[in-house]
PDB file of C-alpha atoms in Angstrom:
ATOM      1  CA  UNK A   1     -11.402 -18.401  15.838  1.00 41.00           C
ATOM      2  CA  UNK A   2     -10.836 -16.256  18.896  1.00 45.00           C
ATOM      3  CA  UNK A   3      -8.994 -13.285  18.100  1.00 46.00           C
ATOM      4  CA  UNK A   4      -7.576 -12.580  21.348  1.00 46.00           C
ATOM      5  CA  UNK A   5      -6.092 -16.290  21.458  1.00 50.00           C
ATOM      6  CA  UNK A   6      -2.390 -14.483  21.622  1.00 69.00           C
ATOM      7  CA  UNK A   7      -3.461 -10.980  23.900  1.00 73.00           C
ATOM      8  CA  UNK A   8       0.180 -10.056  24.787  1.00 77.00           C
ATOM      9  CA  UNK A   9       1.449 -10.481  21.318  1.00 81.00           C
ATOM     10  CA  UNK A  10      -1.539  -9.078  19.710  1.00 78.00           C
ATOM     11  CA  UNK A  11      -1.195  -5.882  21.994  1.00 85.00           C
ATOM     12  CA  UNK A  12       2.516  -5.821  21.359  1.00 92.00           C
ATOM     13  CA  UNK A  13       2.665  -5.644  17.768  1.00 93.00           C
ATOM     14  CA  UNK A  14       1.320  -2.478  17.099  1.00 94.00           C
ATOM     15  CA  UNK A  15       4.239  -0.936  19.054  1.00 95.00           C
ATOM     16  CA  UNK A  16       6.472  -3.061  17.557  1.00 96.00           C
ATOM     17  CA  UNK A  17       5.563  -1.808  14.062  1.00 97.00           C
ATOM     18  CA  UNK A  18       5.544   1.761  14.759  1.00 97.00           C
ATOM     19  CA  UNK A  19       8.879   1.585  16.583  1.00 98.00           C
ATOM     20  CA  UNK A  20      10.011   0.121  13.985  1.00 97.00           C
ATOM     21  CA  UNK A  21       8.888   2.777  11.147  1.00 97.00           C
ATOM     22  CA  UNK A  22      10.307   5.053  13.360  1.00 97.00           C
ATOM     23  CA  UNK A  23      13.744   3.376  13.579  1.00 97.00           C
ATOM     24  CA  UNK A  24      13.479   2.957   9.692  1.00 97.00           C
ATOM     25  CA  UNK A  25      12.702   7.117   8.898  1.00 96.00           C
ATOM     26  CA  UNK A  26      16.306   7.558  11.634  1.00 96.00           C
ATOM     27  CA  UNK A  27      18.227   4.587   9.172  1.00 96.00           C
ATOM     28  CA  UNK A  28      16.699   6.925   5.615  1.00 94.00           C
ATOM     29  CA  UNK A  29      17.570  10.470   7.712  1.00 93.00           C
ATOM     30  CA  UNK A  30      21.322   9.228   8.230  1.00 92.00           C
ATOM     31  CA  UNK A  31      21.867   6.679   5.047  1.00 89.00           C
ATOM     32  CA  UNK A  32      22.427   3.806   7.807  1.00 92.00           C
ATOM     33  CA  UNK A  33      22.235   1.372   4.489  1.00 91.00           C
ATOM     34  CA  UNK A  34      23.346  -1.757   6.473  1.00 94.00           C
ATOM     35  CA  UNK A  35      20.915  -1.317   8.949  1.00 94.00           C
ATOM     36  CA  UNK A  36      18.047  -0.847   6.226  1.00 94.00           C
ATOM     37  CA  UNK A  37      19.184  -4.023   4.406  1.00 94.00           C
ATOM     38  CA  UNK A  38      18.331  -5.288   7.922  1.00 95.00           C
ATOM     39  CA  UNK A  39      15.164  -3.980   9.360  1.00 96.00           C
ATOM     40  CA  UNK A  40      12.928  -2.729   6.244  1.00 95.00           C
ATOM     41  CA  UNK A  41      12.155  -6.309   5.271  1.00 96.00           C
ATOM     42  CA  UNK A  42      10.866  -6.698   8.431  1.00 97.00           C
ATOM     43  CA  UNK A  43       8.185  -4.378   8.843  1.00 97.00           C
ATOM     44  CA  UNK A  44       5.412  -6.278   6.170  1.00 98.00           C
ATOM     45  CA  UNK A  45       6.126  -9.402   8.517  1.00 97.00           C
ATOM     46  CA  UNK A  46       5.425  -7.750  11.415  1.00 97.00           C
ATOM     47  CA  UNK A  47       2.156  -6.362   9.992  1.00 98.00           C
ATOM     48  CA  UNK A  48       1.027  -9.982   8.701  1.00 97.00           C
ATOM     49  CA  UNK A  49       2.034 -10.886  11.940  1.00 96.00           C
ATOM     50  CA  UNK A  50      -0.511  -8.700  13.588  1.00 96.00           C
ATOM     51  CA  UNK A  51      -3.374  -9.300  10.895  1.00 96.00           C
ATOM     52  CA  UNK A  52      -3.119 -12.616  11.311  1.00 94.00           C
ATOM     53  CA  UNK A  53      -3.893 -12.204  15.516  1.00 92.00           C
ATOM     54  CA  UNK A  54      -6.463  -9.882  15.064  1.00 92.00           C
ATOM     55  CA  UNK A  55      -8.457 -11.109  11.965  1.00 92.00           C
ATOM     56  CA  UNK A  56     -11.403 -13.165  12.681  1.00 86.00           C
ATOM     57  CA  UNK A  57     -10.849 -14.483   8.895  1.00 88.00           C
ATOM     58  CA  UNK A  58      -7.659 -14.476   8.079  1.00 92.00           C
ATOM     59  CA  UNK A  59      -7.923 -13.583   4.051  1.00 96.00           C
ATOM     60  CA  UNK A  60      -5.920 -15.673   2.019  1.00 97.00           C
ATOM     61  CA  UNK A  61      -5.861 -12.773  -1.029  1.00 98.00           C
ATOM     62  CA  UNK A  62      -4.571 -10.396   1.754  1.00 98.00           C
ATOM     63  CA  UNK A  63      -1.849 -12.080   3.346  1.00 98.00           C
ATOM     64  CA  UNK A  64      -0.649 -13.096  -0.364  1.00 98.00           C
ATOM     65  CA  UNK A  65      -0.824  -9.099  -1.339  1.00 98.00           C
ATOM     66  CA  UNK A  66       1.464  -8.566   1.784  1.00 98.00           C
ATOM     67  CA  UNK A  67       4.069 -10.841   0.574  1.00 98.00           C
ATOM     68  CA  UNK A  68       3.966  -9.852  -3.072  1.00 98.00           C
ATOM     69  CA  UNK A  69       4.403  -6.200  -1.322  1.00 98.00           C
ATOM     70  CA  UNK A  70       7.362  -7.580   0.812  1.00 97.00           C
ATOM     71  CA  UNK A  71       8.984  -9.173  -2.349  1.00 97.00           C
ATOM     72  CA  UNK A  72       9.008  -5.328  -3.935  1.00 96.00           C
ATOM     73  CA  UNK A  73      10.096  -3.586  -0.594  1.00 94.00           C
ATOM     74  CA  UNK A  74      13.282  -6.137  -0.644  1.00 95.00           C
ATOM     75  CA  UNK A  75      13.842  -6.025  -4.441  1.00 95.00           C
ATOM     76  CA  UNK A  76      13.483  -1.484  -3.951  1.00 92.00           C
ATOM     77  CA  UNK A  77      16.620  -1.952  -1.802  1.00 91.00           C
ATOM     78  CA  UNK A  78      18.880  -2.223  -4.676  1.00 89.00           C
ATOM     79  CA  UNK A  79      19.906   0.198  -6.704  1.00 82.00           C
ATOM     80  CA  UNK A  80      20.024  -2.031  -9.658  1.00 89.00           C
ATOM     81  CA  UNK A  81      17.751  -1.359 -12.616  1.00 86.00           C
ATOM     82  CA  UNK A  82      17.140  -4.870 -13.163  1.00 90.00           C
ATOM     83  CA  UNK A  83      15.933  -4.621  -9.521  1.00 93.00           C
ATOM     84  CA  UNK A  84      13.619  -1.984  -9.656  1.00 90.00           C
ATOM     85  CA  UNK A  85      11.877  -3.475 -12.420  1.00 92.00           C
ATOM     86  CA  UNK A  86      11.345  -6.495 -10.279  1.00 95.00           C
ATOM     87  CA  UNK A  87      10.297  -4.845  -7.279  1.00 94.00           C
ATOM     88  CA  UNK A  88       7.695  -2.195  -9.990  1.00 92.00           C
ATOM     89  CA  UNK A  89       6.455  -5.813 -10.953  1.00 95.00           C
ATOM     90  CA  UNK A  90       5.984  -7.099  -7.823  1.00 97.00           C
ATOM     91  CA  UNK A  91       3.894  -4.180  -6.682  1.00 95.00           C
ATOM     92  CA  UNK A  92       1.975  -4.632  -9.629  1.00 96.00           C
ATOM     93  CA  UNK A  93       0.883  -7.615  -8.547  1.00 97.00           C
ATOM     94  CA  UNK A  94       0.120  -6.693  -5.098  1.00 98.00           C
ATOM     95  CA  UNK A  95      -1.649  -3.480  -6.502  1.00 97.00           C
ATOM     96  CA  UNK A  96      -4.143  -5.840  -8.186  1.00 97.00           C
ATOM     97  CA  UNK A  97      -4.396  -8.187  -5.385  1.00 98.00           C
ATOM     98  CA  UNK A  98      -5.599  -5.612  -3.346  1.00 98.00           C
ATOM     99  CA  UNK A  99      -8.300  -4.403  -5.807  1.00 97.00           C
ATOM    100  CA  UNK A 100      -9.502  -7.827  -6.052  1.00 97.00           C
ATOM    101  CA  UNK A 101      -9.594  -7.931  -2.403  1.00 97.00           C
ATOM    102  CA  UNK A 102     -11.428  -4.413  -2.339  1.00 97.00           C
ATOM    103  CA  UNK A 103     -13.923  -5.208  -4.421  1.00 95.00           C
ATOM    104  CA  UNK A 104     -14.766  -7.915  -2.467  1.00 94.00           C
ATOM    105  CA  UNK A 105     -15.127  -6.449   0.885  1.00 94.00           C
ATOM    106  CA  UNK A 106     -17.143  -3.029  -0.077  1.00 90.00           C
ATOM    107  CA  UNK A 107     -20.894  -3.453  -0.368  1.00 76.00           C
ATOM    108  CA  UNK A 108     -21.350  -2.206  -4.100  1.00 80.00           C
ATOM    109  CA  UNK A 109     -19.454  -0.528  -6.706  1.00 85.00           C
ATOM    110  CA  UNK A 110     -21.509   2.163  -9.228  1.00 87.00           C
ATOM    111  CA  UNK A 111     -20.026   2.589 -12.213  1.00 91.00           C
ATOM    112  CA  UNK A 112     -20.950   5.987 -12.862  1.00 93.00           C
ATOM    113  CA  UNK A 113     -19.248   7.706  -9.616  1.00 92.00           C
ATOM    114  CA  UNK A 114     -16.241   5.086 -10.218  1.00 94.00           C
ATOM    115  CA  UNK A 115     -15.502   6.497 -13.575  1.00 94.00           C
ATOM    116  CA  UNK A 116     -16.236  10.010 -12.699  1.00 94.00           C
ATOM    117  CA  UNK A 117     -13.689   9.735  -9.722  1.00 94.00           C
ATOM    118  CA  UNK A 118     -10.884   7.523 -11.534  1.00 96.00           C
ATOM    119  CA  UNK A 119     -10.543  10.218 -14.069  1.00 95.00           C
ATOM    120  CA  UNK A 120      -8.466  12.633 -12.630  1.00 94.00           C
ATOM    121  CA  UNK A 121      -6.549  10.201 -11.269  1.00 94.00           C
ATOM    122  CA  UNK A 122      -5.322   8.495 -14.404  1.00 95.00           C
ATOM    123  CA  UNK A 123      -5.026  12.490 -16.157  1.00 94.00           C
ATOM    124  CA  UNK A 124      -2.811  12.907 -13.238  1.00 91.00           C
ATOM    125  CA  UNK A 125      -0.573   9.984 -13.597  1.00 91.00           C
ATOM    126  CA  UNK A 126      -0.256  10.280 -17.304  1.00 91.00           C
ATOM    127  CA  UNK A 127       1.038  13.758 -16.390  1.00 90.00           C
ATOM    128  CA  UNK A 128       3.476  12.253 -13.893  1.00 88.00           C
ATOM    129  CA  UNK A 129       4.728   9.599 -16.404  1.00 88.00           C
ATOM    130  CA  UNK A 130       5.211  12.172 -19.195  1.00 88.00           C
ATOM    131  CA  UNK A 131       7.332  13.816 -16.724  1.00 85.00           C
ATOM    132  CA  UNK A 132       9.625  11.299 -15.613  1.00 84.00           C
ATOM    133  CA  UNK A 133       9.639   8.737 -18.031  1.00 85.00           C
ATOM    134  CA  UNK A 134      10.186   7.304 -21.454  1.00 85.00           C
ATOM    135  CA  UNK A 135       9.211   4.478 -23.493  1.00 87.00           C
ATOM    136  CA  UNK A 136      12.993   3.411 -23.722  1.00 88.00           C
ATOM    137  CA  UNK A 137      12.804   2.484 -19.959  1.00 87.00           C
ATOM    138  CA  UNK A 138      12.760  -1.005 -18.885  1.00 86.00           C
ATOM    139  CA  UNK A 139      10.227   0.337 -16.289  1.00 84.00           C
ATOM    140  CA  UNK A 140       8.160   2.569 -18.374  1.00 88.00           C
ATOM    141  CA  UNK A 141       5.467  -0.130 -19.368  1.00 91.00           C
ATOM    142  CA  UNK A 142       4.913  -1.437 -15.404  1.00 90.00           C
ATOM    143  CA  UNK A 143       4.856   1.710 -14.572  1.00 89.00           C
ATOM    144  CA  UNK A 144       2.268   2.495 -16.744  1.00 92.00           C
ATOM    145  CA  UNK A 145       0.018  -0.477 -15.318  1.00 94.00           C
ATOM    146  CA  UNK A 146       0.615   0.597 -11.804  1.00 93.00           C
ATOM    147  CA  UNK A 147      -0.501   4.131 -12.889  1.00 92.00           C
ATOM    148  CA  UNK A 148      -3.390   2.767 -14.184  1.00 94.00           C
ATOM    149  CA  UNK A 149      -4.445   0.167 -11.233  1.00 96.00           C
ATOM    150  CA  UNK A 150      -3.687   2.914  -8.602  1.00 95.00           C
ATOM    151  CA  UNK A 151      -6.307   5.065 -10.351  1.00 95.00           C
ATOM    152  CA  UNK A 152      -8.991   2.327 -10.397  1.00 96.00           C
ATOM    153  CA  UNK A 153      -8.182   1.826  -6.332  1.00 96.00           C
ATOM    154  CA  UNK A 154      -8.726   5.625  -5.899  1.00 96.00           C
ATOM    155  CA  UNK A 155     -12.100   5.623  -8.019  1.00 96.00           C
ATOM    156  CA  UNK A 156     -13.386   3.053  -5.951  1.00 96.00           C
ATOM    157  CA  UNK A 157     -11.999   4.024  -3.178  1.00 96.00           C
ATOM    158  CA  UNK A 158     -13.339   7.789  -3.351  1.00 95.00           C
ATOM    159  CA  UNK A 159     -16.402   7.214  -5.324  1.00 94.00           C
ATOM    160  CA  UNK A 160     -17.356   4.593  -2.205  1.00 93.00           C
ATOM    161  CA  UNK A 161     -16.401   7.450   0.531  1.00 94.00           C
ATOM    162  CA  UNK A 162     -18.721   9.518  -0.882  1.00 92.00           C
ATOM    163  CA  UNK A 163     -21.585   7.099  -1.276  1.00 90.00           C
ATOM    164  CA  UNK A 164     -21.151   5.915   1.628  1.00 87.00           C
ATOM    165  CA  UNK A 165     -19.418   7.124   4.804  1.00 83.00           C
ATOM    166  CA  UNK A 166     -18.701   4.398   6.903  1.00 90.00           C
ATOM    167  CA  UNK A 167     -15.124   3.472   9.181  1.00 94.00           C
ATOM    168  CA  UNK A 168     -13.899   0.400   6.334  1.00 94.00           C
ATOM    169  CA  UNK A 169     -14.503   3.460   3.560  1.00 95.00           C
ATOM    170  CA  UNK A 170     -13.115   5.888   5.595  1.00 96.00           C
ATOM    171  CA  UNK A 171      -9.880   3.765   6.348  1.00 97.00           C
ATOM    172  CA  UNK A 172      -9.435   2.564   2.643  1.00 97.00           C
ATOM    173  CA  UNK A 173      -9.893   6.320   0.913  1.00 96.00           C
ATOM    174  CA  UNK A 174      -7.154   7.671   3.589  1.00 97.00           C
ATOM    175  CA  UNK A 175      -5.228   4.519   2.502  1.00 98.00           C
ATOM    176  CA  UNK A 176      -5.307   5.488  -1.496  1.00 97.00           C
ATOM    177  CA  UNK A 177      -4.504   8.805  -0.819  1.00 96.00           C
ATOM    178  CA  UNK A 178      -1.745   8.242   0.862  1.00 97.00           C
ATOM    179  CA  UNK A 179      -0.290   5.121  -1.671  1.00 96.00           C
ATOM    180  CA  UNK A 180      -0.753   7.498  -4.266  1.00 95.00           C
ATOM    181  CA  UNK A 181       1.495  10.690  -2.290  1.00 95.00           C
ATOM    182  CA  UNK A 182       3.742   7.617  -1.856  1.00 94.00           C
ATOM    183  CA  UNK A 183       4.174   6.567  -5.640  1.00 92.00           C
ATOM    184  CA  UNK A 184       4.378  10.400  -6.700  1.00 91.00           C
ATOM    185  CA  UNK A 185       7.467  10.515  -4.624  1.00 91.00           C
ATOM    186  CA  UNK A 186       9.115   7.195  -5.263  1.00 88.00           C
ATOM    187  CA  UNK A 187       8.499   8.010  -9.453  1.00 87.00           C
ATOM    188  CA  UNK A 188      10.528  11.754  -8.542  1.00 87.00           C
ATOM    189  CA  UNK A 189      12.951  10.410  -6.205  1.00 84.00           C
ATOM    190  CA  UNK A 190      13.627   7.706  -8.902  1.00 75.00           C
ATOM    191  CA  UNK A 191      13.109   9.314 -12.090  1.00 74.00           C
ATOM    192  CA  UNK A 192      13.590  13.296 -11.948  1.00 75.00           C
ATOM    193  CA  UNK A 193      14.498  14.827  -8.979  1.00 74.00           C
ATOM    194  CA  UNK A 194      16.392  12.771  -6.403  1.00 72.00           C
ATOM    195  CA  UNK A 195      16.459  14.317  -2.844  1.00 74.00           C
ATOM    196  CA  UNK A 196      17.272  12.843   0.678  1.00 77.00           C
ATOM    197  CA  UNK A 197      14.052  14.328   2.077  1.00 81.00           C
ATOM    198  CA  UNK A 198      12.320  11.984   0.193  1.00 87.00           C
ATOM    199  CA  UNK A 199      13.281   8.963   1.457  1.00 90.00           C
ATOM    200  CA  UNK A 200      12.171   9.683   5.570  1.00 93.00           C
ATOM    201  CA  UNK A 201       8.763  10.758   3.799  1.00 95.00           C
ATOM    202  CA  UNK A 202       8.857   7.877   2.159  1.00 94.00           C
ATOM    203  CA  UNK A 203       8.594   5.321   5.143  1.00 95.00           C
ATOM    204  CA  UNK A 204       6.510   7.174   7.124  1.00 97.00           C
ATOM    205  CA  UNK A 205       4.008   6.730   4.122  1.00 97.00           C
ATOM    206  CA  UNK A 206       4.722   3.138   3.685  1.00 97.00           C
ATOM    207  CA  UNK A 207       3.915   2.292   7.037  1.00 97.00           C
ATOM    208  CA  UNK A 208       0.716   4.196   7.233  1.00 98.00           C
ATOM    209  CA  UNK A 209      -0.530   3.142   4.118  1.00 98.00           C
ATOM    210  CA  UNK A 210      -0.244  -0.209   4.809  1.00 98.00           C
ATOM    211  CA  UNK A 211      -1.758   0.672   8.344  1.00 98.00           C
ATOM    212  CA  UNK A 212      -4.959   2.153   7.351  1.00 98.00           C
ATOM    213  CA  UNK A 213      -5.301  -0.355   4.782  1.00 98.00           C
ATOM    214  CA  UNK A 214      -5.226  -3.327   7.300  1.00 98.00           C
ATOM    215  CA  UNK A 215      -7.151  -1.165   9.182  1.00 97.00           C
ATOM    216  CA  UNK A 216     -10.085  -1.119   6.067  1.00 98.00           C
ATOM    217  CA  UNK A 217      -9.716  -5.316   5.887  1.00 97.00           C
ATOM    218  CA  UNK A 218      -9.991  -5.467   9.904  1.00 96.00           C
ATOM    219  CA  UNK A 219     -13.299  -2.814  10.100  1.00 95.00           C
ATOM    220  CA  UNK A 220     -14.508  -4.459   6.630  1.00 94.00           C
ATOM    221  CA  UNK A 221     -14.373  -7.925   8.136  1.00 92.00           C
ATOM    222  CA  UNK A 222     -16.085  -6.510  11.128  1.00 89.00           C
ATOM    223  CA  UNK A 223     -19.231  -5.351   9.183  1.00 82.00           C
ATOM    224  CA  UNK A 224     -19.383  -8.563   6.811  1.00 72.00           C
ATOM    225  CA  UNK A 225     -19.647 -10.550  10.317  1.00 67.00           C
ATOM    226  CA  UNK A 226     -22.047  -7.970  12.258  1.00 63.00           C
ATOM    227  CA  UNK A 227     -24.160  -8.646   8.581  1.00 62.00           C
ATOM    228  CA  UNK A 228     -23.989 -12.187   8.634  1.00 56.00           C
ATOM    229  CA  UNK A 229     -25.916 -12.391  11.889  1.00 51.00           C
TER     230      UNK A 229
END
């Protein structure tokens, strides 16, 4: 399918997705909660949106990660414990979509580096958790799970960089990195220090994260086609 089949729209969206983190990090800065409850639902839309007029194959396993990923943003809203153990869940499930997806599109995963580069990952986590948590938390056990799937991303992702130095790799380790910033400060904001600061930082990561990562799917797509020929 033609991916410039909608230009104007396809050109616009970017714009309208930035503008709209931007709006979002003003609505954290000044507490505007209404106009969160309003506008941070639709910023994983607007990125679907945009994958799906750009993507040459439209991946089912991505556009269902994006939804699971919408379902936590709207559940992370509420201040409700019952809540944020939803929305933990629901990221969990988009967390392993996205792996799934990952290992998919990069050419070959060696289990050697993976290991050797998940490591610190899941020494630093467990460090995190021990911090902020305790078993006696609805959320300690999915937290625990997203801890440890966030560390398998980052092995692969920065055990592939390494290997291999190409745009999708690129893309997906800058991606990781900056899911995993994001997670350290949701799990302090949440669990041990709460701060406004946090929050603005917050949705500047969300948005690039899940910009760089579309970015991976779009340039990974890109080489699976130029490979096919």
């Amino acid at each position: 399918m033609d991916t410039l089949a909608h230009p104007k729209i396809a050109r616009i969206l970017p714009q309208c997705f930035f503008a709209l983190m931007a709006v979002l990090v003003v609505c954290e800065l000044f507490v505007w909660k209404m106009a969160l409850l309003v506008l941070k639902p639709m910023l994983i839309p607007t990125l679907m949106l945009w994958y799906w007029l750009t993507s040459t194959k439209r991946n089912a396993i991505y556009l269902l990660a994006l939804l699971f990923a919408l379902a936590s943003n709207v559940f992370l809203l509420s201040d409700e414990t019952k809540f944020l153990v939803y929305g933990i869940v629901s990221f969990m499930v988009y967390r392993i979509l996205t792996i799934v997806l990952v290992v998919r599109l990069v050419q070959s995963i060696l289990w050697l580096p993976f290991i050797v580069a998940t490591l610190p990952f899941l020494f630093i986590f467990s460090c995190l958790i021990n911090l902020t948590l305790t078993p006696e938390m609805p959320s300690f056990y999915p937290t625990i799970i997203n801890g440890l799937l966030i560390a398998a991303l980052a092995g692969i992702a920065l055990s592939n960089y390494v290997l291999n130095d190409n745009k999708a790799n690129s893309w997906l380790a800058i991606s990781t990195l900056l899911f995993i910033v994001l997670v350290f400060l949701f799990m302090i904001q949440h669990y041990y220090l709460a701060n406004m600061a946090f929050k603005p930082m917050s949705a500047i990561l969300f948005a690039f994260a899940h910009y760089t990562f579309y970015r991976f799917v779009i340039e990974s797509e890109k080489r699976k086609r130029s490979d096919d020929y």
